[in-house]
Amino acid sequence: MPSPARSSRARRVVALCLSILLLDLGLTLAIGEDGVFLGHPLPPFGAITHPHQQRWLDTLEEGEPRGNGRFDAELGWSWRAPSSDAEGVHIGALGARGPREYTREKPAGTRRILAFGDSFTFCDEIPDNASFEHILEGRAARTEVLNFGVSGYGTDQALLRFRRLGTDLGADVVLIGILLENIGRNVNRYRPLWSTSTGFSATKPRFLLEEDGKLELLPQPFATRTELRSAILDGSVLDRIREHEYWFDRPRVPTGRLSSIVRLVCGVLAERERSPRRLWSAPAEEPYRVTVALLETFRDEALAAGIPRALVLIFPTRSDLDLELAGKPYWGGFLEELDRRAIPAIDLSVPLAARERELAGHPDQGTLYYRRHLSSVGNSVVADAILAWLEESETKER
């Protein structure tokens, strides 16, 4: 006959197990079928990680999307040229954003600058005339600045877009924009596995870093937008991108969808895995090595195309800028690596932080960010930083 003490322990164990089961059941009800808890998608991640994506897929069923964006079998997505959207964003015949058209042949006596990168290069959420390209063009004498940025791009897609559009335009300078967050995009093939809360489900190409240090292209796997949509809806998109998708099954959830408690724990791990701070602190890991190799290759290909100068622009998010203001930037090692490889770069957090301090207490002068991107005030800082670099580099060459 069991002792009273042993019976008491057994009852406590049973009570604890029941409490855990009830908690798990309650969390399962709170999470629901879409796998989202308090706005955060939880692993294991499927083809659709957030309800926003289903709504985006529904719009594709209606036919070719309106506006500037289009499916691109090589790049994943791109701009329709020429085009404009309801927000007044204009894409010219060459594929560059701006309120004016540019000729393929550079006008005599003109300095021509090309800008490639993601939404911070494209200058999302603001009018054409608030972009740093437009501002720089107005401040630099006899200068054209063509904005070839594309929202959501990785550095890999920007490099491929440069190969397609930028090698024969007579450029004097190529600007290579990189948001610090892009380090995770550069090893990603299916956007929702990297940015799990995105409303945009698309596949993209990526590059693999070979043992000899060269980059090998892994193409975007779908030939048409319709094929991509069908693969997302039936889940087969994951099979198509599984190989060399860095973010597939990160983290692995040992219980699958059975335990909501385990899913919540793994959700925390998933956010930690995807933290740019962590990724930039791991120079031996694939995201860091691939990103640096992409920037070096971009620089080398620009020079090989006869473009005299290539400059990397490092953009901070609002939270990154706050770290710079607090004296706690996490990307110092990245800057040192670029310097070691003789890749010219401007860490834009430095002039932006200086301008932020000037704006303190002067709300009438505007803010550096509008929504999630730089405002005209912030882009003015970017334009001035580029102009100062141009003047300095051109002075050294005289």
Short mmCIF file of C-alpha atoms in Angstrom, two decimals:
data_model
loop_
_atom_site.label_atom_id
_atom_site.label_comp_id
_atom_site.label_asym_id
_atom_site.label_seq_id
_atom_site.Cartn_x
_atom_site.Cartn_y
_atom_site.Cartn_z
CA MET A 1 0.00 0.00 0.00
CA PRO A 2 1.53 3.36 -1.03
CA SER A 3 2.51 5.75 1.73
CA PRO A 4 0.55 8.98 2.25
CA ALA A 5 3.62 11.01 1.14
CA ARG A 6 3.96 9.05 -2.10
CA SER A 7 0.24 9.40 -2.80
CA SER A 8 0.47 13.15 -2.23
CA ARG A 9 3.36 13.46 -4.70
CA ALA A 10 1.44 11.44 -7.26
CA ARG A 11 -1.58 13.70 -6.89
CA ARG A 12 0.62 16.77 -7.37
CA VAL A 13 2.17 15.28 -10.52
CA VAL A 14 -1.26 14.44 -11.90
CA ALA A 15 -2.52 17.93 -11.05
CA LEU A 16 0.51 19.50 -12.74
CA CYS A 17 0.03 17.41 -15.87
CA LEU A 18 -3.65 18.31 -16.02
CA SER A 19 -2.80 22.00 -15.58
CA ILE A 20 -0.28 21.83 -18.43
CA LEU A 21 -2.80 20.05 -20.65
CA LEU A 22 -5.47 22.64 -19.87
CA LEU A 23 -3.01 25.47 -20.52
CA ASP A 24 -1.99 23.87 -23.79
CA LEU A 25 -5.64 23.46 -24.77
CA GLY A 26 -6.38 27.08 -23.88
CA LEU A 27 -3.42 28.28 -25.93
CA THR A 28 -4.52 26.12 -28.85
CA LEU A 29 -7.92 27.81 -28.79
CA ALA A 30 -6.26 31.23 -28.56
CA ILE A 31 -3.91 30.51 -31.45
CA GLY A 32 -6.60 29.19 -33.77
CA GLU A 33 -6.24 27.46 -37.10
CA ASP A 34 -4.13 30.20 -38.70
CA GLY A 35 -1.26 29.64 -36.26
CA VAL A 36 -1.05 33.31 -35.25
CA PHE A 37 -0.78 34.35 -31.59
CA LEU A 38 -1.09 38.05 -30.72
CA GLY A 39 -0.13 38.94 -34.27
CA HIS A 40 2.91 36.65 -34.35
CA PRO A 41 2.93 33.58 -36.63
CA LEU A 42 4.11 30.46 -34.84
CA PRO A 43 6.17 27.62 -36.28
CA PRO A 44 6.13 25.14 -37.86
CA PHE A 45 5.69 27.51 -40.80
CA GLY A 46 3.71 26.31 -43.80
CA ALA A 47 3.18 27.79 -47.24
CA ILE A 48 0.91 30.46 -45.71
CA THR A 49 2.24 31.87 -42.44
CA HIS A 50 -0.21 34.76 -41.96
CA PRO A 51 -3.81 35.48 -43.09
CA HIS A 52 -2.54 38.60 -44.91
CA GLN A 53 -1.00 36.28 -47.50
CA GLN A 54 -4.30 34.60 -48.30
CA ARG A 55 -5.83 37.99 -49.00
CA TRP A 56 -2.93 38.81 -51.33
CA LEU A 57 -3.41 35.49 -53.14
CA ASP A 58 -7.11 36.28 -53.55
CA THR A 59 -6.22 39.49 -55.40
CA LEU A 60 -4.07 37.49 -57.82
CA GLU A 61 -7.09 35.40 -58.74
CA GLU A 62 -8.71 38.53 -60.15
CA GLY A 63 -6.10 38.80 -62.89
CA GLU A 64 -2.95 40.84 -63.42
CA PRO A 65 -2.51 43.12 -60.38
CA ARG A 66 -3.01 46.82 -60.93
CA GLY A 67 -0.26 49.31 -60.18
CA ASN A 68 3.49 49.15 -60.68
CA GLY A 69 4.37 45.65 -59.52
CA ARG A 70 4.61 42.54 -61.67
CA PHE A 71 5.78 38.94 -61.49
CA ASP A 72 9.30 38.44 -62.84
CA ALA A 73 10.46 34.92 -63.71
CA GLU A 74 14.11 35.81 -63.11
CA LEU A 75 13.98 38.27 -60.21
CA GLY A 76 10.80 37.08 -58.47
CA TRP A 77 9.09 40.45 -58.82
CA SER A 78 9.87 43.79 -60.38
CA TRP A 79 8.30 46.99 -61.70
CA ARG A 80 6.19 47.31 -64.80
CA ALA A 81 7.84 49.87 -67.06
CA PRO A 82 6.49 52.37 -67.74
CA SER A 83 3.78 52.56 -65.10
CA SER A 84 2.32 54.61 -62.27
CA ASP A 85 0.14 53.85 -59.27
CA ALA A 86 -2.57 55.53 -57.22
CA GLU A 87 0.04 56.93 -54.82
CA GLY A 88 1.70 58.89 -57.61
CA VAL A 89 4.78 56.67 -57.90
CA HIS A 90 6.11 56.71 -61.47
CA ILE A 91 8.31 54.11 -63.15
CA GLY A 92 9.89 55.27 -66.40
CA ALA A 93 10.58 53.36 -69.60
CA LEU A 94 14.06 52.33 -68.43
CA GLY A 95 12.61 50.91 -65.21
CA ALA A 96 13.83 53.77 -63.00
CA ARG A 97 11.56 55.57 -60.55
CA GLY A 98 11.08 59.30 -60.82
CA PRO A 99 8.96 62.16 -62.18
CA ARG A 100 10.99 62.33 -65.40
CA GLU A 101 12.21 60.02 -68.16
CA TYR A 102 15.88 59.25 -68.78
CA THR A 103 17.55 58.45 -72.09
CA ARG A 104 19.57 55.27 -72.43
CA GLU A 105 22.54 57.27 -73.65
CA LYS A 106 24.02 59.56 -71.02
CA PRO A 107 23.85 63.26 -71.99
CA ALA A 108 27.23 64.86 -72.70
CA GLY A 109 28.85 66.55 -69.72
CA THR A 110 26.59 64.75 -67.23
CA ARG A 111 27.52 62.66 -64.22
CA ARG A 112 25.23 59.63 -64.14
CA ILE A 113 24.53 57.71 -60.92
CA LEU A 114 22.55 54.46 -60.70
CA ALA A 115 20.98 53.27 -57.43
CA PHE A 116 20.07 49.62 -56.77
CA GLY A 117 18.66 48.07 -53.61
CA ASP A 118 15.45 47.48 -51.66
CA SER A 119 12.62 49.71 -50.42
CA PHE A 120 14.99 52.15 -48.69
CA THR A 121 16.70 52.69 -52.03
CA PHE A 122 13.37 52.85 -53.84
CA CYS A 123 12.12 55.18 -51.05
CA ASP A 124 8.82 53.53 -50.19
CA GLU A 125 5.83 55.40 -48.73
CA ILE A 126 6.80 58.84 -50.05
CA PRO A 127 6.34 60.76 -53.34
CA ASP A 128 8.86 60.68 -56.18
CA ASN A 129 10.24 64.11 -55.31
CA ALA A 130 11.01 63.07 -51.70
CA SER A 131 13.43 60.29 -52.68
CA PHE A 132 17.12 60.81 -51.99
CA GLU A 133 17.81 60.23 -55.69
CA HIS A 134 15.57 63.13 -56.71
CA ILE A 135 16.98 65.35 -53.95
CA LEU A 136 20.58 64.50 -54.90
CA GLU A 137 19.86 65.18 -58.56
CA GLY A 138 18.65 68.65 -57.63
CA ARG A 139 21.69 69.46 -55.47
CA ALA A 140 24.51 68.10 -57.60
CA ALA A 141 25.41 70.03 -60.74
CA ARG A 142 24.91 68.28 -64.09
CA THR A 143 23.96 65.00 -62.43
CA GLU A 144 21.35 62.33 -63.16
CA VAL A 145 20.41 59.83 -60.45
CA LEU A 146 18.40 56.85 -61.67
CA ASN A 147 16.47 54.99 -58.97
CA PHE A 148 16.40 51.26 -59.76
CA GLY A 149 15.43 50.16 -56.24
CA VAL A 150 12.65 47.60 -55.79
CA SER A 151 10.61 47.08 -52.63
CA GLY A 152 11.41 43.89 -50.75
CA TYR A 153 14.58 43.05 -52.67
CA GLY A 154 17.58 41.25 -51.31
CA THR A 155 21.10 42.22 -52.36
CA ASP A 156 21.03 39.19 -54.67
CA GLN A 157 18.04 40.50 -56.61
CA ALA A 158 19.58 43.98 -56.75
CA LEU A 159 22.74 42.47 -58.28
CA LEU A 160 20.71 40.60 -60.89
CA ARG A 161 18.74 43.75 -61.70
CA PHE A 162 22.03 45.61 -62.14
CA ARG A 163 23.20 42.92 -64.57
CA ARG A 164 19.98 43.33 -66.53
CA LEU A 165 19.69 47.12 -66.58
CA GLY A 166 22.79 48.86 -65.32
CA THR A 167 25.84 47.81 -67.28
CA ASP A 168 25.28 49.80 -70.49
CA LEU A 169 23.89 53.12 -69.29
CA GLY A 170 27.20 54.98 -69.17
CA ALA A 171 27.15 55.26 -65.38
CA ASP A 172 29.89 57.00 -63.42
CA VAL A 173 28.76 55.70 -60.03
CA VAL A 174 26.69 52.78 -58.78
CA LEU A 175 25.02 53.04 -55.38
CA ILE A 176 24.37 49.67 -53.69
CA GLY A 177 21.73 50.11 -51.00
CA ILE A 178 21.49 47.56 -48.20
CA LEU A 179 19.17 47.65 -45.21
CA LEU A 180 20.75 45.85 -42.26
CA GLU A 181 17.78 43.47 -42.27
CA ASN A 182 18.69 42.30 -45.79
CA ILE A 183 21.23 39.83 -44.40
CA GLY A 184 18.38 37.37 -43.84
CA ARG A 185 16.83 37.95 -47.26
CA ASN A 186 20.05 37.01 -49.00
CA VAL A 187 19.72 33.34 -48.00
CA ASN A 188 15.94 33.23 -48.46
CA ARG A 189 13.97 31.71 -51.36
CA TYR A 190 10.35 32.05 -50.16
CA ARG A 191 9.62 35.35 -48.47
CA PRO A 192 7.15 34.17 -45.76
CA LEU A 193 9.78 31.87 -44.26
CA TRP A 194 12.02 34.88 -43.54
CA SER A 195 9.41 37.59 -42.95
CA THR A 196 6.66 35.47 -41.43
CA SER A 197 4.18 38.33 -40.95
CA THR A 198 4.46 39.58 -44.52
CA GLY A 199 1.41 39.96 -46.70
CA PHE A 200 3.47 39.24 -49.80
CA SER A 201 4.07 35.60 -50.77
CA ALA A 202 6.75 35.38 -53.42
CA THR A 203 9.75 33.29 -54.32
CA LYS A 204 13.11 34.72 -55.29
CA PRO A 205 16.51 33.67 -56.60
CA ARG A 206 19.48 33.42 -54.29
CA PHE A 207 23.19 32.76 -54.59
CA LEU A 208 25.17 29.92 -53.03
CA LEU A 209 28.72 30.60 -51.84
CA GLU A 210 31.06 27.94 -53.21
CA GLU A 211 34.24 26.74 -51.49
CA ASP A 212 36.36 28.83 -53.87
CA GLY A 213 34.50 31.97 -52.79
CA LYS A 214 32.51 32.32 -56.01
CA LEU A 215 28.76 32.78 -56.10
CA GLU A 216 26.52 30.30 -57.90
CA LEU A 217 23.02 31.41 -58.88
CA LEU A 218 20.05 29.34 -57.74
CA PRO A 219 17.20 30.56 -59.97
CA GLN A 220 13.70 31.54 -58.94
CA PRO A 221 11.77 28.28 -59.51
CA PHE A 222 8.45 29.36 -61.08
CA ALA A 223 7.84 30.33 -64.69
CA THR A 224 4.56 32.22 -64.18
CA ARG A 225 2.56 34.01 -61.51
CA THR A 226 -0.26 31.47 -61.95
CA GLU A 227 2.11 28.57 -61.32
CA LEU A 228 3.43 30.25 -58.18
CA ARG A 229 -0.06 30.94 -56.84
CA SER A 230 -1.15 27.33 -57.38
CA ALA A 231 1.95 26.02 -55.61
CA ILE A 232 1.30 28.25 -52.60
CA LEU A 233 -2.33 27.18 -52.35
CA ASP A 234 -1.56 23.45 -52.50
CA GLY A 235 1.55 23.78 -50.33
CA SER A 236 3.95 22.39 -52.93
CA VAL A 237 5.88 25.68 -52.96
CA LEU A 238 7.75 24.39 -49.90
CA ASP A 239 8.94 21.31 -51.78
CA ARG A 240 10.16 23.49 -54.65
CA ILE A 241 12.24 25.81 -52.46
CA ARG A 242 13.23 23.46 -49.63
CA GLU A 243 16.75 22.85 -50.98
CA HIS A 244 19.03 25.73 -50.00
CA GLU A 245 16.22 27.66 -48.25
CA TYR A 246 18.13 28.75 -45.17
CA TRP A 247 14.97 29.53 -43.18
CA PHE A 248 13.14 26.29 -43.87
CA ASP A 249 12.33 24.51 -40.59
CA ARG A 250 14.13 27.14 -38.48
CA PRO A 251 13.54 26.34 -35.77
CA ARG A 252 12.48 22.73 -35.95
CA VAL A 253 9.36 22.11 -33.83
CA PRO A 254 9.67 18.59 -32.34
CA THR A 255 5.94 18.27 -31.63
CA GLY A 256 4.75 19.77 -34.91
CA ARG A 257 1.39 21.48 -34.32
CA LEU A 258 0.38 19.21 -31.43
CA SER A 259 1.64 21.33 -28.53
CA SER A 260 0.88 25.04 -28.43
CA ILE A 261 3.29 25.53 -25.54
CA VAL A 262 6.14 24.12 -27.60
CA ARG A 263 5.06 26.25 -30.56
CA LEU A 264 5.16 29.39 -28.43
CA VAL A 265 8.67 28.56 -27.22
CA CYS A 266 9.77 27.88 -30.79
CA GLY A 267 8.13 31.15 -31.87
CA VAL A 268 10.49 33.01 -29.54
CA LEU A 269 13.40 31.02 -30.97
CA ALA A 270 12.27 31.83 -34.52
CA GLU A 271 12.37 35.57 -33.84
CA ARG A 272 15.78 35.22 -32.22
CA GLU A 273 17.09 33.23 -35.21
CA ARG A 274 15.92 35.99 -37.55
CA SER A 275 17.33 38.90 -35.55
CA PRO A 276 19.68 41.04 -37.69
CA ARG A 277 21.70 41.73 -34.54
CA ARG A 278 22.40 38.01 -34.13
CA LEU A 279 23.09 37.47 -37.84
CA TRP A 280 25.59 40.33 -38.08
CA SER A 281 27.32 38.96 -34.99
CA ALA A 282 27.99 35.60 -36.68
CA PRO A 283 30.62 36.14 -39.41
CA ALA A 284 31.20 32.40 -39.86
CA GLU A 285 27.55 31.67 -40.70
CA GLU A 286 26.05 31.55 -44.19
CA PRO A 287 23.92 34.76 -44.09
CA TYR A 288 26.93 36.92 -43.21
CA ARG A 289 29.32 35.28 -45.67
CA VAL A 290 26.87 35.33 -48.57
CA THR A 291 25.93 38.98 -47.97
CA VAL A 292 29.53 40.20 -47.90
CA ALA A 293 30.32 38.13 -51.01
CA LEU A 294 27.33 39.68 -52.81
CA LEU A 295 28.52 43.20 -52.04
CA GLU A 296 32.07 42.41 -53.15
CA THR A 297 30.81 40.80 -56.37
CA PHE A 298 28.53 43.79 -57.01
CA ARG A 299 31.49 46.16 -56.61
CA ASP A 300 33.71 44.02 -58.85
CA GLU A 301 31.10 43.70 -61.62
CA ALA A 302 30.44 47.44 -61.61
CA LEU A 303 34.14 48.15 -62.06
CA ALA A 304 34.42 45.46 -64.75
CA ALA A 305 31.55 47.15 -66.62
CA GLY A 306 33.62 50.32 -66.80
CA ILE A 307 31.83 52.15 -63.99
CA PRO A 308 34.56 54.04 -62.08
CA ARG A 309 33.02 54.00 -58.60
CA ALA A 310 30.70 51.79 -56.56
CA LEU A 311 29.45 52.84 -53.13
CA VAL A 312 27.56 50.77 -50.56
CA LEU A 313 24.85 52.65 -48.65
CA ILE A 314 23.99 51.04 -45.30
CA PHE A 315 20.46 52.00 -44.23
CA PRO A 316 19.20 51.69 -40.64
CA THR A 317 15.63 51.03 -39.57
CA ARG A 318 14.21 53.31 -36.90
CA SER A 319 15.19 50.81 -34.19
CA ASP A 320 18.71 50.54 -35.64
CA LEU A 321 19.03 54.32 -35.51
CA ASP A 322 17.97 54.29 -31.86
CA LEU A 323 20.85 51.89 -31.15
CA GLU A 324 23.26 54.23 -32.92
CA LEU A 325 21.95 57.15 -30.86
CA ALA A 326 22.50 55.08 -27.70
CA GLY A 327 26.04 54.21 -28.78
CA LYS A 328 25.16 50.52 -29.22
CA PRO A 329 25.32 49.71 -32.95
CA TYR A 330 25.71 45.99 -33.64
CA TRP A 331 27.11 46.24 -37.19
CA GLY A 332 30.66 47.40 -36.43
CA GLY A 333 32.15 44.09 -37.54
CA PHE A 334 30.36 44.41 -40.88
CA LEU A 335 31.86 47.87 -41.43
CA GLU A 336 35.32 46.53 -40.61
CA GLU A 337 34.88 43.68 -43.10
CA LEU A 338 33.89 46.09 -45.88
CA ASP A 339 36.93 48.22 -45.08
CA ARG A 340 39.17 45.14 -45.13
CA ARG A 341 37.89 44.28 -48.61
CA ALA A 342 38.29 47.89 -49.80
CA ILE A 343 34.56 48.25 -50.48
CA PRO A 344 33.61 51.94 -50.10
CA ALA A 345 30.61 52.39 -47.82
CA ILE A 346 28.64 55.01 -45.93
CA ASP A 347 27.04 53.98 -42.65
CA LEU A 348 24.02 56.25 -42.91
CA SER A 349 23.15 55.79 -39.25
CA VAL A 350 25.95 58.26 -38.42
CA PRO A 351 24.68 61.33 -40.35
CA LEU A 352 21.07 60.37 -39.59
CA ALA A 353 21.84 60.25 -35.86
CA ALA A 354 23.52 63.65 -36.07
CA ARG A 355 20.45 65.09 -37.80
CA GLU A 356 18.15 63.44 -35.25
CA ARG A 357 19.98 65.26 -32.46
CA GLU A 358 19.56 68.55 -34.33
CA LEU A 359 15.83 67.90 -34.71
CA ALA A 360 15.32 67.19 -31.02
CA GLY A 361 12.90 69.76 -29.66
CA HIS A 362 12.03 71.08 -33.14
CA PRO A 363 8.99 69.06 -34.28
CA ASP A 364 8.16 71.77 -36.82
CA GLN A 365 11.23 70.69 -38.83
CA GLY A 366 9.86 67.22 -39.45
CA THR A 367 11.06 63.72 -38.63
CA LEU A 368 13.58 61.40 -40.25
CA TYR A 369 11.10 58.57 -40.81
CA TYR A 370 7.64 58.43 -42.29
CA ARG A 371 5.93 55.21 -41.28
CA ARG A 372 8.63 52.55 -41.76
CA HIS A 373 10.90 54.36 -44.23
CA LEU A 374 12.89 57.55 -44.45
CA SER A 375 10.95 60.76 -45.00
CA SER A 376 12.02 63.62 -47.23
CA VAL A 377 13.96 64.94 -44.21
CA GLY A 378 15.80 61.64 -43.80
CA ASN A 379 16.42 61.29 -47.52
CA SER A 380 17.85 64.80 -47.58
CA VAL A 381 20.49 63.57 -45.12
CA VAL A 382 21.22 60.61 -47.39
CA ALA A 383 21.59 62.87 -50.43
CA ASP A 384 24.00 65.17 -48.58
CA ALA A 385 26.10 62.21 -47.40
CA ILE A 386 26.40 60.88 -50.95
CA LEU A 387 27.23 64.31 -52.34
CA ALA A 388 29.98 64.80 -49.74
CA TRP A 389 31.45 61.39 -50.62
CA LEU A 390 31.35 62.20 -54.35
CA GLU A 391 33.11 65.51 -53.87
CA GLU A 392 35.76 63.94 -51.65
CA SER A 393 36.44 61.00 -53.98
CA GLU A 394 36.55 63.19 -57.08
CA THR A 395 38.94 65.61 -55.36
CA LYS A 396 41.31 62.73 -54.57
CA GLU A 397 41.32 61.70 -58.23
CA ARG A 398 42.36 65.11 -59.51
#
